[in-house]
Tab-separated table of C-alpha atoms and ligand atoms in Angstrom:
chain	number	residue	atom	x	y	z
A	1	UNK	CA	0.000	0.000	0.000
A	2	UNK	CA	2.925	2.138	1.033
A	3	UNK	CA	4.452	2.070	-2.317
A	4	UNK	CA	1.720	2.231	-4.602
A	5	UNK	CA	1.060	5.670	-2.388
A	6	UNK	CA	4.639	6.694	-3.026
A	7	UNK	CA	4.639	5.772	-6.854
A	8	UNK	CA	1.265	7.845	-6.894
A	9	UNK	CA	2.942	11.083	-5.262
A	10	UNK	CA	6.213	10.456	-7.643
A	11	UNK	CA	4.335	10.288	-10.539
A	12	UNK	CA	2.263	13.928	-9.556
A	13	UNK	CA	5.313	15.358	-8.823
A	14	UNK	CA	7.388	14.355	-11.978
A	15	UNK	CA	4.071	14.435	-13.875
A	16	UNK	CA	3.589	18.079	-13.151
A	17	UNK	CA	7.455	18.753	-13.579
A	18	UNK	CA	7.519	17.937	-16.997
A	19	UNK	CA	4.225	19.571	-17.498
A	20	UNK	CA	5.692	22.784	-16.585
A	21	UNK	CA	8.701	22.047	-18.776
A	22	UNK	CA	6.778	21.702	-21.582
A	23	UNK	CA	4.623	25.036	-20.927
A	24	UNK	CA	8.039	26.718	-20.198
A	25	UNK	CA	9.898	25.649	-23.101
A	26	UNK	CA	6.808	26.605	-25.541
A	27	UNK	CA	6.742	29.880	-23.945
A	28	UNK	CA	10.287	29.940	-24.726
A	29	UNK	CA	10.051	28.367	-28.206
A	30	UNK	CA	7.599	31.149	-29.166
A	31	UNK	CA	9.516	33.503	-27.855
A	32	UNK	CA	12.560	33.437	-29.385
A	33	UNK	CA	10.410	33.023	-32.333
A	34	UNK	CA	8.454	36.579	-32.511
A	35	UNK	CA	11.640	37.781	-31.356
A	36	UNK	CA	12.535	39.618	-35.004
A	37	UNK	CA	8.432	40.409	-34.975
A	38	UNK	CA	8.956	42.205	-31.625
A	39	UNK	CA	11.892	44.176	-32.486
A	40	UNK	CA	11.079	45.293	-36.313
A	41	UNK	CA	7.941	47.576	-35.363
A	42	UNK	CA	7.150	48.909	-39.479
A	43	UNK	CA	6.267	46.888	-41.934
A	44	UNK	CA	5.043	47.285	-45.499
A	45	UNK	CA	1.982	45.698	-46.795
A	46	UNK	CA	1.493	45.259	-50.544
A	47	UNK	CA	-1.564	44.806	-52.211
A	48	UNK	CA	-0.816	44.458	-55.924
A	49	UNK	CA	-3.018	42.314	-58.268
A	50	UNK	CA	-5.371	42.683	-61.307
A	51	UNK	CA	-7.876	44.493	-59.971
A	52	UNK	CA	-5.477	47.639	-59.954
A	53	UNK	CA	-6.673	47.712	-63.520
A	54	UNK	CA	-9.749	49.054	-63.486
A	55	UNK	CA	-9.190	50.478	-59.960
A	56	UNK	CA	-12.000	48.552	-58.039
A	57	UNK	CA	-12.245	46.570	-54.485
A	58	UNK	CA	-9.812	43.687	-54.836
A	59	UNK	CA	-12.125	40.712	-55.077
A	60	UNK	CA	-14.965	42.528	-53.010
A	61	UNK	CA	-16.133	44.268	-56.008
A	62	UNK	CA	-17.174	40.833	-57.956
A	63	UNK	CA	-18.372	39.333	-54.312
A	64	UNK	CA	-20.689	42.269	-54.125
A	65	UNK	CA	-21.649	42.442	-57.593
A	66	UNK	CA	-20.430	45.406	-58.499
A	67	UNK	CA	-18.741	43.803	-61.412
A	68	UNK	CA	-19.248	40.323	-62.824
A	69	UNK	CA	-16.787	37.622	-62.181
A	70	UNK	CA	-16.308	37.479	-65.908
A	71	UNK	CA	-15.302	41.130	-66.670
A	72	UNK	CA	-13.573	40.897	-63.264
A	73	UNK	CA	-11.443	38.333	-64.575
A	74	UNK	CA	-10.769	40.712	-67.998
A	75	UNK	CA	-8.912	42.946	-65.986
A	76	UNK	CA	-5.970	39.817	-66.623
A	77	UNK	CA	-5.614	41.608	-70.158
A	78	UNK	CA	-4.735	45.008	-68.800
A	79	UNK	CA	-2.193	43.722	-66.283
A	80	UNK	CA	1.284	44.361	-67.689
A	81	UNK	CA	3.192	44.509	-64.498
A	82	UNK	CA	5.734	46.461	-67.038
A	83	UNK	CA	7.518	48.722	-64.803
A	84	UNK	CA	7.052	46.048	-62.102
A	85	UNK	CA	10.816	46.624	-60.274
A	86	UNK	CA	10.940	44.509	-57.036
A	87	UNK	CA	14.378	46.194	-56.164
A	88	UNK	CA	13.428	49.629	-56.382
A	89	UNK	CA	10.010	48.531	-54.279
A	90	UNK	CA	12.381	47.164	-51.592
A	91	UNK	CA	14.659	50.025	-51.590
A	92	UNK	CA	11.740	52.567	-51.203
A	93	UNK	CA	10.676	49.983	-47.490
A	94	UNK	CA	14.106	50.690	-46.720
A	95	UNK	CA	13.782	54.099	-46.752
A	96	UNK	CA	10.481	54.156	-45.042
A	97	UNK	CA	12.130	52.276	-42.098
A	98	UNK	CA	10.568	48.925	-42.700
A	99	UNK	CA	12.229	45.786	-41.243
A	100	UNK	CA	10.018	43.623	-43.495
A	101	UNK	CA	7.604	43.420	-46.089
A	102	UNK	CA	3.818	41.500	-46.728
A	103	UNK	CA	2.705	40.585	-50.371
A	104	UNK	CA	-0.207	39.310	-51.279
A	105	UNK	CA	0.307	36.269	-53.218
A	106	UNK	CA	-3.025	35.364	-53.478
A	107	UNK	CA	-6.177	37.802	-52.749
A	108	UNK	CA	-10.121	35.761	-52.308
A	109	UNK	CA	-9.736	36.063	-56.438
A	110	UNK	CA	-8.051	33.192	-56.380
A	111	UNK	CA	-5.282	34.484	-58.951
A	112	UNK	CA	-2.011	33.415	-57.592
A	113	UNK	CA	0.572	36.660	-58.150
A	114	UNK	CA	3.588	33.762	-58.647
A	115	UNK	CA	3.472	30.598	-61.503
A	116	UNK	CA	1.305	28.134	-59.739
A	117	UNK	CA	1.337	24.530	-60.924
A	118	UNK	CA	-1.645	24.063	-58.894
A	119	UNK	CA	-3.801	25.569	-61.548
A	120	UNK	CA	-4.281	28.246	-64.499
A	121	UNK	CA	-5.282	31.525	-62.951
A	122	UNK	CA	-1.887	33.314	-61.986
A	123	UNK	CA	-0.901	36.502	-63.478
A	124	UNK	CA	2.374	34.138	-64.671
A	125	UNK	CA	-0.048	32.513	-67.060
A	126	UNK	CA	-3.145	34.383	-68.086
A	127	UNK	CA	-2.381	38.127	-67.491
A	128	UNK	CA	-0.810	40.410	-70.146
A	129	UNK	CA	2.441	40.968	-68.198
A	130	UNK	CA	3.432	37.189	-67.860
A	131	UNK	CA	5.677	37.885	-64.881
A	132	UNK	CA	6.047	36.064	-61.651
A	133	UNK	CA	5.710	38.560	-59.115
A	134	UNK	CA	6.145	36.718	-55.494
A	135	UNK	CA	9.587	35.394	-57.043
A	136	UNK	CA	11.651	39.230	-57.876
A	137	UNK	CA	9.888	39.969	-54.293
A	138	UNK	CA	10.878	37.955	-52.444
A	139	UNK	CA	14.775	38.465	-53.080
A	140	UNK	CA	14.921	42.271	-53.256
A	141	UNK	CA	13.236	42.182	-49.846
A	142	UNK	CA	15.888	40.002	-48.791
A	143	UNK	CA	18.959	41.365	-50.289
A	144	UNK	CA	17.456	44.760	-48.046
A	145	UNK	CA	17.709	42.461	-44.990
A	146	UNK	CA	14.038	42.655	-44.321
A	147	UNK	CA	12.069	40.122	-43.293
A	148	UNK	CA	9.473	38.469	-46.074
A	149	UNK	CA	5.753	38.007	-45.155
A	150	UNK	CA	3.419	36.279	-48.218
A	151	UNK	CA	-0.439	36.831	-47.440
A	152	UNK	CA	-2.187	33.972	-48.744
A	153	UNK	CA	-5.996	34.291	-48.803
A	154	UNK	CA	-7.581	30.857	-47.931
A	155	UNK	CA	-10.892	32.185	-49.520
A	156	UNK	CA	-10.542	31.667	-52.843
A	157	UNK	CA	-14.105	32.950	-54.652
A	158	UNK	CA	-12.816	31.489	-58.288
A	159	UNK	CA	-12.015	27.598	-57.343
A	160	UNK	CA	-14.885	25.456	-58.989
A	161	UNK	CA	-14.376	23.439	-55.552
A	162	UNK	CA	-14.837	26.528	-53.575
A	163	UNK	CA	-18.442	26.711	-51.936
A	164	UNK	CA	-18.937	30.165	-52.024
A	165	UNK	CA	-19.226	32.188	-55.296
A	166	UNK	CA	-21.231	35.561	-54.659
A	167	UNK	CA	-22.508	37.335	-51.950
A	168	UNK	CA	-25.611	35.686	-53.578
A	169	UNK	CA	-24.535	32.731	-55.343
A	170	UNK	CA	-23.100	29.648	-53.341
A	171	UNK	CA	-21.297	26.776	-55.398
A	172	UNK	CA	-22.431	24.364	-52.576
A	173	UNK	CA	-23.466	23.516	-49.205
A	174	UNK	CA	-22.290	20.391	-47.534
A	175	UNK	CA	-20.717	18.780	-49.699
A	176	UNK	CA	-17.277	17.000	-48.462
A	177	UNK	CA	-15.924	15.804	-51.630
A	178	UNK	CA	-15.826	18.793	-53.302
A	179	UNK	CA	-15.140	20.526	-50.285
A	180	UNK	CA	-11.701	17.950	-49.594
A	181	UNK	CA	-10.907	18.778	-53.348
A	182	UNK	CA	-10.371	22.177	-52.700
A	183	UNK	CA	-8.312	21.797	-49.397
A	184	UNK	CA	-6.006	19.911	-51.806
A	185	UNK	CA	-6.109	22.240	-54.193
A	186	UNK	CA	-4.963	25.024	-51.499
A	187	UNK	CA	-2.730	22.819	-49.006
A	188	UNK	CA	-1.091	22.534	-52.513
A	189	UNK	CA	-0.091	25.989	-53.067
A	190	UNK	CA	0.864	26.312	-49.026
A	191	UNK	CA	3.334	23.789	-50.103
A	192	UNK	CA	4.379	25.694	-53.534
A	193	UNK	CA	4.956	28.677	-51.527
A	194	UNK	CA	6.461	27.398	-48.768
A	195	UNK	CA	9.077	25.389	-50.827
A	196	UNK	CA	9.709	27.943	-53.082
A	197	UNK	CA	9.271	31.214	-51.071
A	198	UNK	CA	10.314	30.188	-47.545
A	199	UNK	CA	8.193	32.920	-46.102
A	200	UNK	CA	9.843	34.445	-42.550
A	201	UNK	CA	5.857	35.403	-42.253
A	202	UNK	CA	2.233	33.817	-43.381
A	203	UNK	CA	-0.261	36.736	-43.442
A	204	UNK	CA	-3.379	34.602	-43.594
A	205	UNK	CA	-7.141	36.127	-44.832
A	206	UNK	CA	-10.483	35.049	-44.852
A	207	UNK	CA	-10.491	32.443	-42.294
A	208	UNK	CA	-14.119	33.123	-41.805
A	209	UNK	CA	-15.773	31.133	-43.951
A	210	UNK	CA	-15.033	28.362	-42.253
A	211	UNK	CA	-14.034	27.056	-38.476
A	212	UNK	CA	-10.566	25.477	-37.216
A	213	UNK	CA	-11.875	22.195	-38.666
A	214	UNK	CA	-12.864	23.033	-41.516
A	215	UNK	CA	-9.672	24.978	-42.712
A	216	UNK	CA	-7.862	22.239	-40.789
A	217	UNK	CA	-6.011	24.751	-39.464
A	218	UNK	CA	-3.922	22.957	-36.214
A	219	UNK	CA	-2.663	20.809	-39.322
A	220	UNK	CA	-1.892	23.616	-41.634
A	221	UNK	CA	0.075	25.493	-38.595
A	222	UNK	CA	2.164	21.973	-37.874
A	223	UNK	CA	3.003	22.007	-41.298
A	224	UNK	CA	4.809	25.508	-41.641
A	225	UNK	CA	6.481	24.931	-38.495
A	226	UNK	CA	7.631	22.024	-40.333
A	227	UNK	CA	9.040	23.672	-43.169
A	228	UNK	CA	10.028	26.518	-41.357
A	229	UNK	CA	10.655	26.132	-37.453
A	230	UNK	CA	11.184	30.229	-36.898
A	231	UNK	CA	8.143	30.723	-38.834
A	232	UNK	CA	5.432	33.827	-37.631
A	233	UNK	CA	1.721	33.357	-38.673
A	234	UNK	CA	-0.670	36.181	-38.275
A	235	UNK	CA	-4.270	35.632	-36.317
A	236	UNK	CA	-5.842	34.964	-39.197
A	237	UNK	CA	-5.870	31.144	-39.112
A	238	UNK	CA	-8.801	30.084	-36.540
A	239	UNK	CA	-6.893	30.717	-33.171
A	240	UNK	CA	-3.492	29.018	-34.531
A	241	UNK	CA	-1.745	32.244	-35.131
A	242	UNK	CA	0.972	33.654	-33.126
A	243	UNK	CA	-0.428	37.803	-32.868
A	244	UNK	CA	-3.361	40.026	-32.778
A	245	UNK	CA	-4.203	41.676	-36.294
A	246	UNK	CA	-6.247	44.653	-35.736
A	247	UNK	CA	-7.149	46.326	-39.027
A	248	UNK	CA	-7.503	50.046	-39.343
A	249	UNK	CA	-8.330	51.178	-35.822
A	250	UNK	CA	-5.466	51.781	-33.032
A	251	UNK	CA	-6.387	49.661	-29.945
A	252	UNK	CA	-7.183	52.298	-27.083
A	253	UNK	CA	-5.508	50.173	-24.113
A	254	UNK	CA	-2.573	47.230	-24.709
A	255	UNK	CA	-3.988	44.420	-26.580
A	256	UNK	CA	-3.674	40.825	-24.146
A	257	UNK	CA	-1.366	39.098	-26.991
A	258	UNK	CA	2.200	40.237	-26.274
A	259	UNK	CA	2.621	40.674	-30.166
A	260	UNK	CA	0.108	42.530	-32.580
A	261	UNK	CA	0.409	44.368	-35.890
A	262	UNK	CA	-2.117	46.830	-37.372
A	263	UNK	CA	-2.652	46.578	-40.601
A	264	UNK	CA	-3.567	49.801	-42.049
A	265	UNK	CA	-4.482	51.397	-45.492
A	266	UNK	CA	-3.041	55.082	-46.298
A	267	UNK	CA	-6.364	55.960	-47.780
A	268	UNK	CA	-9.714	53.647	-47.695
A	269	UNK	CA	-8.418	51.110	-50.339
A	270	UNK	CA	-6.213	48.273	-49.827
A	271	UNK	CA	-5.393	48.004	-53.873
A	272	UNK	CA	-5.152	51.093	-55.896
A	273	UNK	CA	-8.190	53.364	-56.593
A	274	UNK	CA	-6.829	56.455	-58.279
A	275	UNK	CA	-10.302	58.139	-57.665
A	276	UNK	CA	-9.538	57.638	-53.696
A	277	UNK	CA	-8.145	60.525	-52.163
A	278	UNK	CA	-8.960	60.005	-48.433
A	279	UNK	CA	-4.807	59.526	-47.863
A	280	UNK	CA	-3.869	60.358	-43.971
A	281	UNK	CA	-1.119	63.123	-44.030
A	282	UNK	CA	2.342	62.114	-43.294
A	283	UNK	CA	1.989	63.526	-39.536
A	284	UNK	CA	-1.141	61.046	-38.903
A	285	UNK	CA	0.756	58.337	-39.736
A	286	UNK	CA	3.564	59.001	-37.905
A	287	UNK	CA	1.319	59.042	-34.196
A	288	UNK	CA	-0.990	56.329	-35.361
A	289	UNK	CA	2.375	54.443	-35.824
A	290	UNK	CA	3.927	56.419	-32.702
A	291	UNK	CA	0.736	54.711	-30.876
A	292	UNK	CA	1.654	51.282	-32.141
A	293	UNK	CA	5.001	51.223	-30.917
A	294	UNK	CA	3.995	52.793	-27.613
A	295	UNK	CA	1.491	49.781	-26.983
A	296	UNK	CA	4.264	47.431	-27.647
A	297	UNK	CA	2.703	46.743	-31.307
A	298	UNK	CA	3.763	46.857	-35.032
A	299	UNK	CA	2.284	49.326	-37.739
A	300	UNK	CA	1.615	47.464	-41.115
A	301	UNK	CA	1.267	49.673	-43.198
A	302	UNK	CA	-0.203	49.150	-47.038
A	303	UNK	CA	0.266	50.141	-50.501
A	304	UNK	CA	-1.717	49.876	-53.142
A	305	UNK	CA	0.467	50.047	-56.772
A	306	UNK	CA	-0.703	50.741	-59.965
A	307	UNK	CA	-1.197	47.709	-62.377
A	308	UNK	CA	2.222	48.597	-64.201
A	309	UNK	CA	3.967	48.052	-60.467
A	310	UNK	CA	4.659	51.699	-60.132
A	311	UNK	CA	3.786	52.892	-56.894
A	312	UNK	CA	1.472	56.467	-56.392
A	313	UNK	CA	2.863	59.468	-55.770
A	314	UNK	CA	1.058	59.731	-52.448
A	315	UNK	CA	1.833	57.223	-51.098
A	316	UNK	CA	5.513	57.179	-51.839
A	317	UNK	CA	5.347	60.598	-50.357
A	318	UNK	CA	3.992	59.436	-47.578
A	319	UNK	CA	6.865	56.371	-46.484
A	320	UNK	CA	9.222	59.083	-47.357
A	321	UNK	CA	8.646	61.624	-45.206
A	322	UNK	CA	7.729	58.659	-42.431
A	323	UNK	CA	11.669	57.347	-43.563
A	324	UNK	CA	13.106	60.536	-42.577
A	325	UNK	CA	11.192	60.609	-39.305
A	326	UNK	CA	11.972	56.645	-38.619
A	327	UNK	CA	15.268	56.794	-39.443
A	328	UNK	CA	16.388	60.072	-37.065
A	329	UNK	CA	14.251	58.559	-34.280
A	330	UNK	CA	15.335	54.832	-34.991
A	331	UNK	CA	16.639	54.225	-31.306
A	332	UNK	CA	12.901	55.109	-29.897
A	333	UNK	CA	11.477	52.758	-32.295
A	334	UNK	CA	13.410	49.549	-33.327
A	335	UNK	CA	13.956	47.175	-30.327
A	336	UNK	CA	11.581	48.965	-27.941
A	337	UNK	CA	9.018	47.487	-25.630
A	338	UNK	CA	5.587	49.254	-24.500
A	339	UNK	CA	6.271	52.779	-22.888
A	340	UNK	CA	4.355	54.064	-19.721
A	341	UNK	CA	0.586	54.611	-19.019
A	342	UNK	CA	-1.152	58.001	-20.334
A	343	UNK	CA	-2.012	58.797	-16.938
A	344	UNK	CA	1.843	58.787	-16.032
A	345	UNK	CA	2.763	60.725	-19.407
A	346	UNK	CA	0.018	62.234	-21.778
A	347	UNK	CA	1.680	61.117	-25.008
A	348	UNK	CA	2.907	57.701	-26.673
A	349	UNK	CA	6.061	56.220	-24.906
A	350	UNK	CA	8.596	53.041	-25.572
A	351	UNK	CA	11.455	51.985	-23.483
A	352	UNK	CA	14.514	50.440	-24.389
A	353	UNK	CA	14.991	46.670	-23.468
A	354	UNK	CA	16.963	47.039	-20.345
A	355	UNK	CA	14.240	49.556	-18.930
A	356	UNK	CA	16.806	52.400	-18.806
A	357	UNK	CA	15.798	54.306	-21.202
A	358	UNK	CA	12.833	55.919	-21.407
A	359	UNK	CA	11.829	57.519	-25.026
A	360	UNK	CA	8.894	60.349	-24.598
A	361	UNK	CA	7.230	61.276	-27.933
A	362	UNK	CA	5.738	64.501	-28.493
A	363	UNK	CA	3.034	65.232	-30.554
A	364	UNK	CA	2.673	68.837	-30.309
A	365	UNK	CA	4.489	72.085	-30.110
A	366	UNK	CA	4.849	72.635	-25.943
A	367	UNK	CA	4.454	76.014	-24.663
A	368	UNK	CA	6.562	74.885	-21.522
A	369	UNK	CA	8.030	71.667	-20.470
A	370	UNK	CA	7.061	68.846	-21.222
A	371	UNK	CA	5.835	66.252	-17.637
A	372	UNK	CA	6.352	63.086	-16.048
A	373	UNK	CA	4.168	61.859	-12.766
A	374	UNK	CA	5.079	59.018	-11.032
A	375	UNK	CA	8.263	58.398	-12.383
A	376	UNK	CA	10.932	56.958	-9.125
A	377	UNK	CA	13.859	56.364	-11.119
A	378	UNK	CA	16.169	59.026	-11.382
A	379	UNK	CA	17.372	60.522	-14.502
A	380	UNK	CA	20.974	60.735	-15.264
A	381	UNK	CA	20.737	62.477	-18.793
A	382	UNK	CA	18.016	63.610	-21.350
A	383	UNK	CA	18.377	64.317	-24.804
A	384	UNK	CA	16.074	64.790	-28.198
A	385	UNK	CA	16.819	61.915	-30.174
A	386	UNK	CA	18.096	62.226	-33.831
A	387	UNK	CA	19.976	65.501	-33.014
A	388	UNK	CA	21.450	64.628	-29.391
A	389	UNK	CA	21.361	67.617	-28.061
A	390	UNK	CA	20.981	67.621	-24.077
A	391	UNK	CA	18.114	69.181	-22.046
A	392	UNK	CA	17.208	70.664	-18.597
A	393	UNK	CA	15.151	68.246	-16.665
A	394	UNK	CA	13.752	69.236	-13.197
A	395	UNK	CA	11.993	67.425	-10.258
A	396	UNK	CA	8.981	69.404	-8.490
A	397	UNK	CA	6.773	68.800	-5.794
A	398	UNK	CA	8.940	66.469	-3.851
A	399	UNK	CA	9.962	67.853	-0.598
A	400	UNK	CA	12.675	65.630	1.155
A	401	UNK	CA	10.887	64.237	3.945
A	402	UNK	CA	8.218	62.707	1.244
A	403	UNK	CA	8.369	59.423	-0.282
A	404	UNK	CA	6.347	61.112	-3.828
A	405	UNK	CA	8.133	60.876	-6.846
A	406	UNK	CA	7.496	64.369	-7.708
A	407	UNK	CA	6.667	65.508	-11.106
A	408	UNK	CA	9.586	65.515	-13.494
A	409	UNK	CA	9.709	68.482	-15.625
A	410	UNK	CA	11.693	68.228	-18.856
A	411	UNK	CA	12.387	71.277	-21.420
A	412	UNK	CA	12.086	71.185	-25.054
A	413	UNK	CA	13.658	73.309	-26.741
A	414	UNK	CA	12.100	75.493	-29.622
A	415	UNK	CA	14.347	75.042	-32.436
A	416	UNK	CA	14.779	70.967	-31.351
A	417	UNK	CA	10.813	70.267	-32.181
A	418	UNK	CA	10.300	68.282	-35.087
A	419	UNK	CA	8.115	69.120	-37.962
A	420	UNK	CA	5.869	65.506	-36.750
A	421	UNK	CA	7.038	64.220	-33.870
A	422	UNK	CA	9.562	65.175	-31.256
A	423	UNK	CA	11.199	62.890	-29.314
A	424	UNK	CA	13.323	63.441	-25.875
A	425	UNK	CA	14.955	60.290	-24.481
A	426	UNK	CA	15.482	59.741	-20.485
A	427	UNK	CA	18.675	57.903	-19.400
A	428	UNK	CA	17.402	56.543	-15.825
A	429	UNK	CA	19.807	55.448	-13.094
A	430	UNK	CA	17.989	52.279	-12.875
A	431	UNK	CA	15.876	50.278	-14.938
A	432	UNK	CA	12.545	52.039	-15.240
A	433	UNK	CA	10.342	50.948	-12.509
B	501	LIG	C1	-9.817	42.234	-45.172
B	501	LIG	C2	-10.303	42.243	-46.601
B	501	LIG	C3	-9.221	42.154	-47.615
B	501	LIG	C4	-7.937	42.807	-47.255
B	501	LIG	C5	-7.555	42.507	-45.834
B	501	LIG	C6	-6.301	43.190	-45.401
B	501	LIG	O1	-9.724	40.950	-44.706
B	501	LIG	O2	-11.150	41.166	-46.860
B	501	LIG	O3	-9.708	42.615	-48.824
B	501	LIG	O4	-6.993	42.319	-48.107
B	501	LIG	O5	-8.573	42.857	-44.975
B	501	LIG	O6	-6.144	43.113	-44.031
């Protein structure tokens, strides 16, 4: 009796040991895996594909019936890709301050933007440019050092096997076979891409239309861990992703996940509609982004080029002017973790890995110093970042013989305020508390 008792209470123990190993070590695991996602705060999202042609909704348009599917489809014959230039693409991220880059591959169209053996409908085979797109991507990216992310859309509206059609006209309902078809059809190209682009990212879409099951989506997952062990996927997959993706609105308070991206258009349109002028100015980008980074998030941020692969005017105006402001403020930004609560500082903040240095980002002109509550580390120096130049700092309203941190006064300068956003960095004693 003794020592089944004993063998009972060794098993608990060793059973919950390696129980906590395991948590541990995925905690771990997925760690070191967002690591690059954690430090590399901009990214570029790319929506290019045919329906830059005519300048409509990508896909949406045909799904809503504003267009037919067939004349949809025409817009193939107008896409000439002919100024496509992957290089200069990637060298324009690069100046915007990216650290990696999303392209759609696929949109719920169904036509794949690289040569897919899986069926006919790629730009490679049936559009008027003939050019692999993903491919040239994919390595100009790299050469840049950025990261690659493909966004695959798991809806695909044109697939004979696919279900749904229309927003009025279903294929199918029920109907496994058909249903099985297409989930070979599409765990198909997850292997063509994988193989052959060897994504750092999967930017899923569309997940839906159907549940975890039906996607299979703890198998699809497994798999491009398999093929890629460091491997990020986006929320988009039925709860098997790895971060939040909130789309065009700035979470007010830190999301749970410890990694999220928003994914944001410069105007309303994800593709390019020339007749869509509702771009944010440079200086709203900059905070919505300063907001990110301040919550301990990434910005995504999209472009839409024109069928020939050129980009807008706008909107390379726009990632330059965020370059210059990215790249003169790139120690507040790149490698940071969340900043502190509004209440303690009423303005975005990030702080530097160690905690000992705090980065404040202004978002106005101050007329007088800029404050601090609550803050009990003490500063050593203070600076505005990108020109280095030192400032006054004071402490107020903490007589000796109280244990208050005082308010922490801090001067800006006049002719140190940048045209978007000024930034003054903190050098504390001790690791911010
Ligand atoms: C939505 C839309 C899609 C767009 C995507 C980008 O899911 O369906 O058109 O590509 O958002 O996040």
């Amino acid at each position: 009796m003794k020592r089944i008792f004993l063998f009972f209470i060794l098993s608990l123990v060793f059973g919950f040991s390696s129980f906590v190993f395991s948590q541990t070590e995925d905690v771990q695991e997925k760690e070191s895996r967002m690591s690059w996602f954690a430090d590399a705060k901009l990214g570029i999202f790319v929506h290019y594909g045919i329906y830059a042609v005519d300048g409509i909704d990508e896909s949406w348009s045909f799904y809503n019936g504003k267009i037919s599917h067939e004349n949809y489809l025409k817009q193939l014959k107008g896409f000439t890709s002919k100024k496509f230039d992957a290089v200069k693409w990637a060298e324009l991220f690069e100046e915007a301050g990216a650290k990696y880059a999303v392209l759609t591959s696929k949109h719920h169209d169904g036509v794949a933007m690289y040569d897919t053996k899986m069926n006919d409908l790629s730009v490679v085979k049936k559009s008027a440019g003939k050019k692999d797109i993903v491919e040239p991507f994919c390595k100009a990216v790299r050469d840049k050092g950025m990261k690659v992310g493909i966004y695959y859309s798991l809806i695909d509206w044109s697939h004979p096997d696919y279900p749904n059609f229309t927003k009025e006209k279903k294929r199918y309902e029920n109907d496994t076979i058909r249903w099985n078809k297409f989930l070979g059809f599409m765990n198909g190209q997850l292997d063509e891409i994988a193989t052959r682009f060897k994504p750092d990212l999967w930017w899923f879409d569309g997940d839906w239309e159907a549940d975890a099951k039906g996607w299979g989506a703890p198998q699809i997952k497994q798999k491009l861990l398999t093929y890629n062990p460091g491997v990020i996927v986006n929320s988009r997959l039925q709860g098997y992703g790895d971060y939040d993706t909130p789309e065009n609105g700035v979470p007010i308070t830190k999301p749970t996940s410890p990694w999220w991206e928003l994914c944001m258009t410069m105007n309303d349109a994800w593709g390019y509609q020339p007749t869509d002028k509702n771009y944010k100015t440079p200086n709203q980008v900059i905070r919505i982004f300063a907001d990110c980074i301040g919550l301990g998030g990434n910005m995504l941020l999209d472009i839409g080029p024109k069928e020939d692969g050129t980009i807008p005017g706008e909107q390379v105006a726009i990632l330059k002017e965020l370059g210059r402001w990215t790249h003169k403020h790139a120690d507040a930004i790149y490698g940071t973790r969340t900043g502190i609560p509004r209440d303690w500082y009423s303005g975005p903040s990030t702080r530097s890995k160690d905690g000992k240095k705090l980065y404040l980002f202004i978002e106005h002109k101050p007329n007088g110093p800029i404050v601090v509550k609550g803050l009990k580390n003490k500063v050593a120096t203070a600076w505005v970042v990108g020109t280095g130049v030192t400032i006054n700092t004071q402490v107020m309203m903490k007589p000796w013989w109280s244990s208050n941190p005082g308010q922490l006064y801090i001067d800006v300068p006049e002719d140190q305020v940048d045209p978007q956003v000024t930034v003054v960095c903190l050098t504390l004693e001790t690791a911010l508390e």
